[in-house]
mmCIF file of C-alpha atoms in Angstrom:
data_model
loop_
_atom_site.group_PDB
_atom_site.id
_atom_site.type_symbol
_atom_site.label_atom_id
_atom_site.label_comp_id
_atom_site.label_asym_id
_atom_site.label_seq_id
_atom_site.Cartn_x
_atom_site.Cartn_y
_atom_site.Cartn_z
ATOM 1 C CA UNK V 209 180.229 105.363 81.183
ATOM 2 C CA UNK V 210 179.161 107.317 84.444
ATOM 3 C CA UNK V 211 179.240 110.407 84.284
ATOM 4 C CA UNK V 212 179.406 112.862 87.316
ATOM 5 C CA UNK V 213 175.928 114.092 88.385
ATOM 6 C CA UNK V 214 177.738 116.928 90.129
ATOM 7 C CA UNK V 215 179.885 117.789 87.023
ATOM 8 C CA UNK V 216 178.721 115.476 84.405
ATOM 9 C CA UNK V 217 182.714 114.361 83.489
ATOM 10 C CA UNK V 218 183.395 111.330 82.190
ATOM 11 C CA UNK V 219 183.618 108.888 85.197
ATOM 12 C CA UNK V 220 186.166 105.598 85.124
ATOM 13 C CA UNK V 221 183.437 102.220 86.067
ATOM 14 C CA UNK V 222 183.967 101.572 89.532
ATOM 15 C CA UNK V 223 185.199 105.182 90.247
ATOM 16 C CA UNK V 224 184.122 105.996 94.117
ATOM 17 C CA UNK V 225 185.635 109.716 93.041
ATOM 18 C CA UNK V 226 184.781 112.203 90.625
ATOM 19 C CA UNK V 227 188.386 113.161 89.685
ATOM 20 C CA UNK V 228 187.846 117.143 89.306
ATOM 21 C CA UNK V 229 185.220 118.430 91.657
ATOM 22 C CA UNK V 230 185.838 115.137 94.146
ATOM 23 C CA UNK V 231 181.940 114.770 94.045
ATOM 24 C CA UNK V 232 181.264 111.485 95.850
ATOM 25 C CA UNK V 233 179.663 108.892 93.325
ATOM 26 C CA UNK V 234 176.821 106.748 94.697
ATOM 27 C CA UNK V 235 176.893 102.979 94.912
ATOM 28 C CA UNK V 236 175.669 101.005 92.429
ATOM 29 C CA UNK V 237 172.756 98.838 94.639
ATOM 30 C CA UNK V 238 171.744 102.315 95.857
ATOM 31 C CA UNK V 239 168.345 104.330 94.881
ATOM 32 C CA UNK V 240 168.303 107.710 92.665
ATOM 33 C CA UNK V 241 167.370 110.098 95.245
ATOM 34 C CA UNK V 242 163.713 111.024 94.538
ATOM 35 C CA UNK V 243 163.031 113.910 93.174
ATOM 36 C CA UNK V 244 161.813 116.980 95.635
ATOM 37 C CA UNK V 245 158.501 117.980 95.302
ATOM 38 C CA UNK V 246 157.827 121.814 94.645
ATOM 39 C CA UNK V 247 156.350 123.834 96.997
ATOM 40 C CA UNK V 248 152.765 123.543 97.051
ATOM 41 C CA UNK V 249 151.304 126.973 95.170
ATOM 42 C CA UNK V 250 149.848 129.687 96.956
ATOM 43 C CA UNK V 251 146.289 129.819 96.986
ATOM 44 C CA UNK V 252 145.103 132.723 95.071
ATOM 45 C CA UNK V 253 143.538 135.261 96.741
ATOM 46 C CA UNK V 254 140.367 135.760 94.689
ATOM 47 C CA UNK V 255 137.895 137.748 95.934
ATOM 48 C CA UNK V 256 134.371 136.303 97.131
ATOM 49 C CA UNK V 257 131.421 135.258 94.719
ATOM 50 C CA UNK V 258 128.899 138.676 95.518
ATOM 51 C CA UNK V 259 125.759 137.978 97.225
ATOM 52 C CA UNK V 260 122.703 138.631 95.805
ATOM 53 C CA UNK V 261 121.068 141.844 96.584
ATOM 54 C CA UNK V 262 118.401 142.087 98.849
ATOM 55 C CA UNK V 263 116.183 145.014 98.830
ATOM 56 C CA UNK V 264 115.056 145.733 102.601
ATOM 57 C CA UNK V 265 112.080 144.974 103.675
ATOM 58 C CA UNK V 266 109.013 147.205 102.402
ATOM 59 C CA UNK V 267 106.423 148.361 105.424
ATOM 60 C CA UNK V 268 103.021 149.880 104.746
ATOM 61 C CA UNK V 269 102.547 153.550 104.622
ATOM 62 C CA UNK V 270 101.159 154.708 107.650
ATOM 63 C CA UNK V 271 97.045 155.692 107.362
ATOM 64 C CA UNK V 272 93.667 155.362 108.415
ATOM 65 C CA UNK V 273 92.517 151.378 106.959
ATOM 66 C CA UNK V 274 89.504 151.155 105.738
ATOM 67 C CA UNK V 275 86.364 150.103 107.126
ATOM 68 C CA UNK V 276 85.831 146.356 106.668
ATOM 69 C CA UNK V 277 81.961 146.116 106.021
ATOM 70 C CA UNK V 278 79.514 144.332 108.526
ATOM 71 C CA UNK V 279 80.046 140.516 108.775
ATOM 72 C CA UNK V 280 76.788 139.092 108.117
ATOM 73 C CA UNK V 281 74.841 141.088 106.408
ATOM 74 C CA UNK V 282 71.755 140.049 104.432
ATOM 75 C CA UNK V 283 71.558 141.096 100.314
ATOM 76 C CA UNK V 284 68.242 142.960 101.719
ATOM 77 C CA UNK V 285 69.766 144.893 104.171
ATOM 78 C CA UNK V 286 71.097 146.918 100.896
ATOM 79 C CA UNK V 287 67.633 147.055 98.968
ATOM 80 C CA UNK V 288 66.540 148.356 102.437
ATOM 81 C CA UNK V 289 69.415 151.215 102.627
ATOM 82 C CA UNK V 290 68.739 152.432 99.151
ATOM 83 C CA UNK V 291 64.941 152.539 98.978
ATOM 84 C CA UNK V 292 65.673 154.277 102.925
ATOM 85 C CA UNK V 293 67.771 156.795 100.553
ATOM 86 C CA UNK V 294 65.411 157.460 97.490
ATOM 87 C CA UNK V 295 62.724 157.739 99.186
ATOM 88 C CA UNK V 296 64.773 160.973 101.881
ATOM 89 C CA UNK V 297 66.113 162.655 98.509
ATOM 90 C CA UNK V 298 63.056 163.391 97.248
ATOM 91 C CA UNK V 299 61.465 163.586 101.121
ATOM 92 C CA UNK V 300 63.622 166.519 100.427
ATOM 93 C CA UNK V 301 63.500 167.846 97.509
ATOM 94 C CA UNK V 302 59.237 168.128 98.103
ATOM 95 C CA UNK V 303 60.224 169.753 101.598
ATOM 96 C CA UNK V 304 61.612 172.540 99.711
ATOM 97 C CA UNK V 305 59.135 173.217 97.196
ATOM 98 C CA UNK V 306 56.899 173.401 99.250
ATOM 99 C CA UNK V 307 58.369 175.922 101.363
ATOM 100 C CA UNK V 308 58.976 178.036 98.216
ATOM 101 C CA UNK V 309 55.438 177.788 98.029
ATOM 102 C CA UNK V 310 54.233 178.832 100.992
ATOM 103 C CA UNK V 311 56.509 181.959 101.021
ATOM 104 C CA UNK V 312 55.502 182.667 97.059
ATOM 105 C CA UNK V 313 52.294 182.541 98.562
ATOM 106 C CA UNK V 314 52.555 184.905 101.618
ATOM 107 C CA UNK V 315 54.669 187.592 98.811
ATOM 108 C CA UNK V 316 51.965 187.063 97.040
ATOM 109 C CA UNK V 317 48.926 188.001 99.486
ATOM 110 C CA UNK V 318 50.796 190.735 100.374
ATOM 111 C CA UNK V 319 50.569 192.853 97.168
ATOM 112 C CA UNK V 320 46.808 192.251 97.008
ATOM 113 C CA UNK V 321 44.898 195.686 97.251
ATOM 114 C CA UNK V 322 44.166 196.627 100.413
ATOM 115 C CA UNK V 323 40.040 196.763 99.714
ATOM 116 C CA UNK V 324 39.881 193.232 99.301
ATOM 117 C CA UNK V 325 40.311 192.093 103.104
ATOM 118 C CA UNK V 326 40.214 193.965 105.563
ATOM 119 C CA UNK V 327 43.352 192.124 106.648
ATOM 120 C CA UNK V 328 45.643 191.924 103.333
ATOM 121 C CA UNK V 329 47.376 189.043 105.381
ATOM 122 C CA UNK V 330 44.510 187.263 106.609
ATOM 123 C CA UNK V 331 44.125 185.073 103.181
ATOM 124 C CA UNK V 332 47.639 184.288 103.097
ATOM 125 C CA UNK V 333 48.729 182.980 106.351
ATOM 126 C CA UNK V 334 46.055 180.941 106.107
ATOM 127 C CA UNK V 335 47.051 179.141 102.384
ATOM 128 C CA UNK V 336 51.253 179.642 103.170
ATOM 129 C CA UNK V 337 50.222 177.767 106.517
ATOM 130 C CA UNK V 338 49.518 174.200 104.090
ATOM 131 C CA UNK V 339 52.744 174.313 101.943
ATOM 132 C CA UNK V 340 55.137 174.758 104.671
ATOM 133 C CA UNK V 341 53.682 172.376 107.047
ATOM 134 C CA UNK V 342 53.804 169.657 103.908
ATOM 135 C CA UNK V 343 57.804 171.271 103.592
ATOM 136 C CA UNK V 344 57.994 170.990 107.045
ATOM 137 C CA UNK V 345 56.703 167.088 107.353
ATOM 138 C CA UNK V 346 59.076 165.985 104.615
ATOM 139 C CA UNK V 347 61.626 167.680 105.796
ATOM 140 C CA UNK V 348 61.733 165.439 109.089
ATOM 141 C CA UNK V 349 60.799 162.152 106.469
ATOM 142 C CA UNK V 350 63.958 162.767 104.896
ATOM 143 C CA UNK V 351 66.087 162.754 108.748
ATOM 144 C CA UNK V 352 64.323 160.078 109.631
ATOM 145 C CA UNK V 353 65.016 158.053 106.919
ATOM 146 C CA UNK V 354 68.449 158.435 107.450
ATOM 147 C CA UNK V 355 68.433 157.689 111.421
ATOM 148 C CA UNK V 356 66.414 154.141 109.805
ATOM 149 C CA UNK V 357 69.195 153.292 107.721
ATOM 150 C CA UNK V 358 71.609 153.806 110.319
ATOM 151 C CA UNK V 359 69.433 151.653 112.634
ATOM 152 C CA UNK V 360 69.473 148.936 109.903
ATOM 153 C CA UNK V 361 73.061 148.823 109.714
ATOM 154 C CA UNK V 362 73.122 147.961 113.275
ATOM 155 C CA UNK V 363 70.848 145.218 112.624
ATOM 156 C CA UNK V 364 68.151 146.682 114.303
ATOM 157 C CA UNK V 365 65.334 145.559 111.704
ATOM 158 C CA UNK V 366 61.898 145.313 113.601
ATOM 159 C CA UNK V 367 62.572 148.789 115.449
ATOM 160 C CA UNK V 368 63.289 150.394 111.709
ATOM 161 C CA UNK V 369 60.462 148.772 109.817
ATOM 162 C CA UNK V 370 58.024 150.072 112.676
ATOM 163 C CA UNK V 371 59.718 153.364 112.491
ATOM 164 C CA UNK V 372 59.512 153.060 108.491
ATOM 165 C CA UNK V 373 55.630 152.179 108.921
ATOM 166 C CA UNK V 374 55.084 155.597 110.581
ATOM 167 C CA UNK V 375 56.602 157.761 108.425
ATOM 168 C CA UNK V 376 55.447 156.058 105.291
ATOM 169 C CA UNK V 377 52.227 156.959 105.888
ATOM 170 C CA UNK V 378 52.912 160.288 106.730
ATOM 171 C CA UNK V 379 54.822 160.428 103.154
ATOM 172 C CA UNK V 380 51.488 159.160 101.677
ATOM 173 C CA UNK V 381 49.709 161.912 103.332
ATOM 174 C CA UNK V 382 51.404 164.748 103.577
ATOM 175 C CA UNK V 383 54.948 164.134 100.902
ATOM 176 C CA UNK V 384 53.322 163.138 98.343
ATOM 177 C CA UNK V 385 52.121 159.420 96.273
ATOM 178 C CA UNK V 386 56.012 158.933 95.252
ATOM 179 C CA UNK V 387 57.758 159.420 98.683
ATOM 180 C CA UNK V 388 54.784 156.611 99.902
ATOM 181 C CA UNK V 389 55.832 154.222 97.480
ATOM 182 C CA UNK V 390 59.595 154.108 97.730
ATOM 183 C CA UNK V 391 58.446 154.170 101.624
ATOM 184 C CA UNK V 392 56.270 150.994 101.191
ATOM 185 C CA UNK V 393 58.816 149.085 98.958
ATOM 186 C CA UNK V 394 61.623 149.202 101.913
ATOM 187 C CA UNK V 395 58.693 148.605 104.461
ATOM 188 C CA UNK V 396 57.935 145.341 102.118
ATOM 189 C CA UNK V 397 61.806 144.877 102.160
ATOM 190 C CA UNK V 398 61.753 144.170 106.148
ATOM 191 C CA UNK V 399 60.238 141.026 106.329
ATOM 192 C CA UNK V 400 62.636 138.664 104.830
ATOM 193 C CA UNK V 401 65.342 140.728 106.111
ATOM 194 C CA UNK V 402 64.132 139.874 109.912
ATOM 195 C CA UNK V 403 63.392 136.257 108.446
ATOM 196 C CA UNK V 404 66.852 136.161 107.465
ATOM 197 C CA UNK V 405 68.319 137.728 110.415
ATOM 198 C CA UNK V 406 66.475 135.391 113.336
ATOM 199 C CA UNK V 407 67.984 131.998 114.174
ATOM 200 C CA UNK V 408 66.667 128.688 113.367
ATOM 201 C CA UNK V 409 63.331 128.488 116.196
ATOM 202 C CA UNK V 410 63.671 124.893 116.151
ATOM 203 C CA UNK V 411 66.977 123.023 116.105
ATOM 204 C CA UNK V 412 67.089 119.646 114.557
ATOM 205 C CA UNK V 413 66.672 117.241 117.325
ATOM 206 C CA UNK V 414 68.614 114.346 117.663
ATOM 207 C CA UNK V 415 66.138 111.291 118.078
ATOM 208 C CA UNK V 416 65.707 110.302 121.525
ATOM 209 C CA UNK V 417 67.075 106.635 122.197
ATOM 210 C CA UNK V 418 66.227 105.241 125.281
ATOM 211 C CA UNK V 419 69.646 104.066 126.924
ATOM 212 C CA UNK V 420 69.558 100.545 128.390
ATOM 213 C CA UNK V 421 68.739 99.881 131.730
ATOM 214 C CA UNK V 422 70.901 98.162 134.351
ATOM 215 C CA UNK V 423 70.462 94.512 134.630
ATOM 216 C CA UNK V 424 72.055 92.958 137.547
ATOM 217 C CA UNK V 425 73.118 90.194 137.902
ATOM 218 C CA UNK V 426 70.762 87.052 138.877
ATOM 219 C CA UNK V 427 71.026 85.957 142.613
ATOM 220 C CA UNK V 428 68.948 82.956 143.517
ATOM 221 C CA UNK V 429 67.068 84.070 146.480
ATOM 222 C CA UNK V 430 68.292 82.643 149.982
ATOM 223 C CA UNK V 431 67.017 79.554 151.256
ATOM 224 C CA UNK V 432 65.404 79.104 154.245
ATOM 225 C CA UNK V 433 66.134 76.704 157.032
ATOM 226 C CA UNK V 434 64.180 74.324 157.123
ATOM 227 C CA UNK V 435 62.857 73.383 161.113
ATOM 228 C CA UNK V 436 64.374 70.616 163.126
ATOM 229 C CA UNK V 437 62.704 67.574 162.846
ATOM 230 C CA UNK V 438 61.384 65.639 166.094
ATOM 231 C CA UNK V 439 63.303 62.159 167.054
ATOM 232 C CA UNK V 440 61.704 59.210 166.141
ATOM 233 C CA UNK V 441 60.161 55.738 168.621
ATOM 234 C CA UNK V 442 61.780 53.256 167.888
#
């Protein structure tokens, strides 16, 4: 039995209207009304995904930049500078000892009795002058080794070698054997250092290749016109 879609009352077959609520019944061939689609759900307000933490860029601290070593400095240069430093230290120590010896001789001769010499300080000046001179020369050797080392840093090898020779001789004569030997080692190390620093004197020469001569196309010599023949008599 058909029922009312509004009040669910039982109706007779073929009834067009509901007896209770008066609702019009749908025709038998009519399609049932399509169900109303529910409204779309409102999008949930989800919080945005958190971005990964990125630390701020680090800036280098302000300060003096370290000095870069001289580019292309040969390894022999470090050996020469080491020998010069050792020789300078030895000369400095010997200079101090010689000066102390000279002052000690002056003090010693000043305490001698006056009857030994007409002038008690005459002998003291003579004997004290020698170690004082040696001490001054050793101090000069110390300062000159520092100057030569600076010349090596500036790649002035030839000038530094000549200067080392002079103070090496003075070191052997007035500074003792040890300082002279150390300066001699430094002097001998200048030869490979200079050879290493000098540019190649003879560059590789490419073999000479003779360029082919330009050949002009062959042109035949111009033909001379033949002289006119005299007419022959019949």
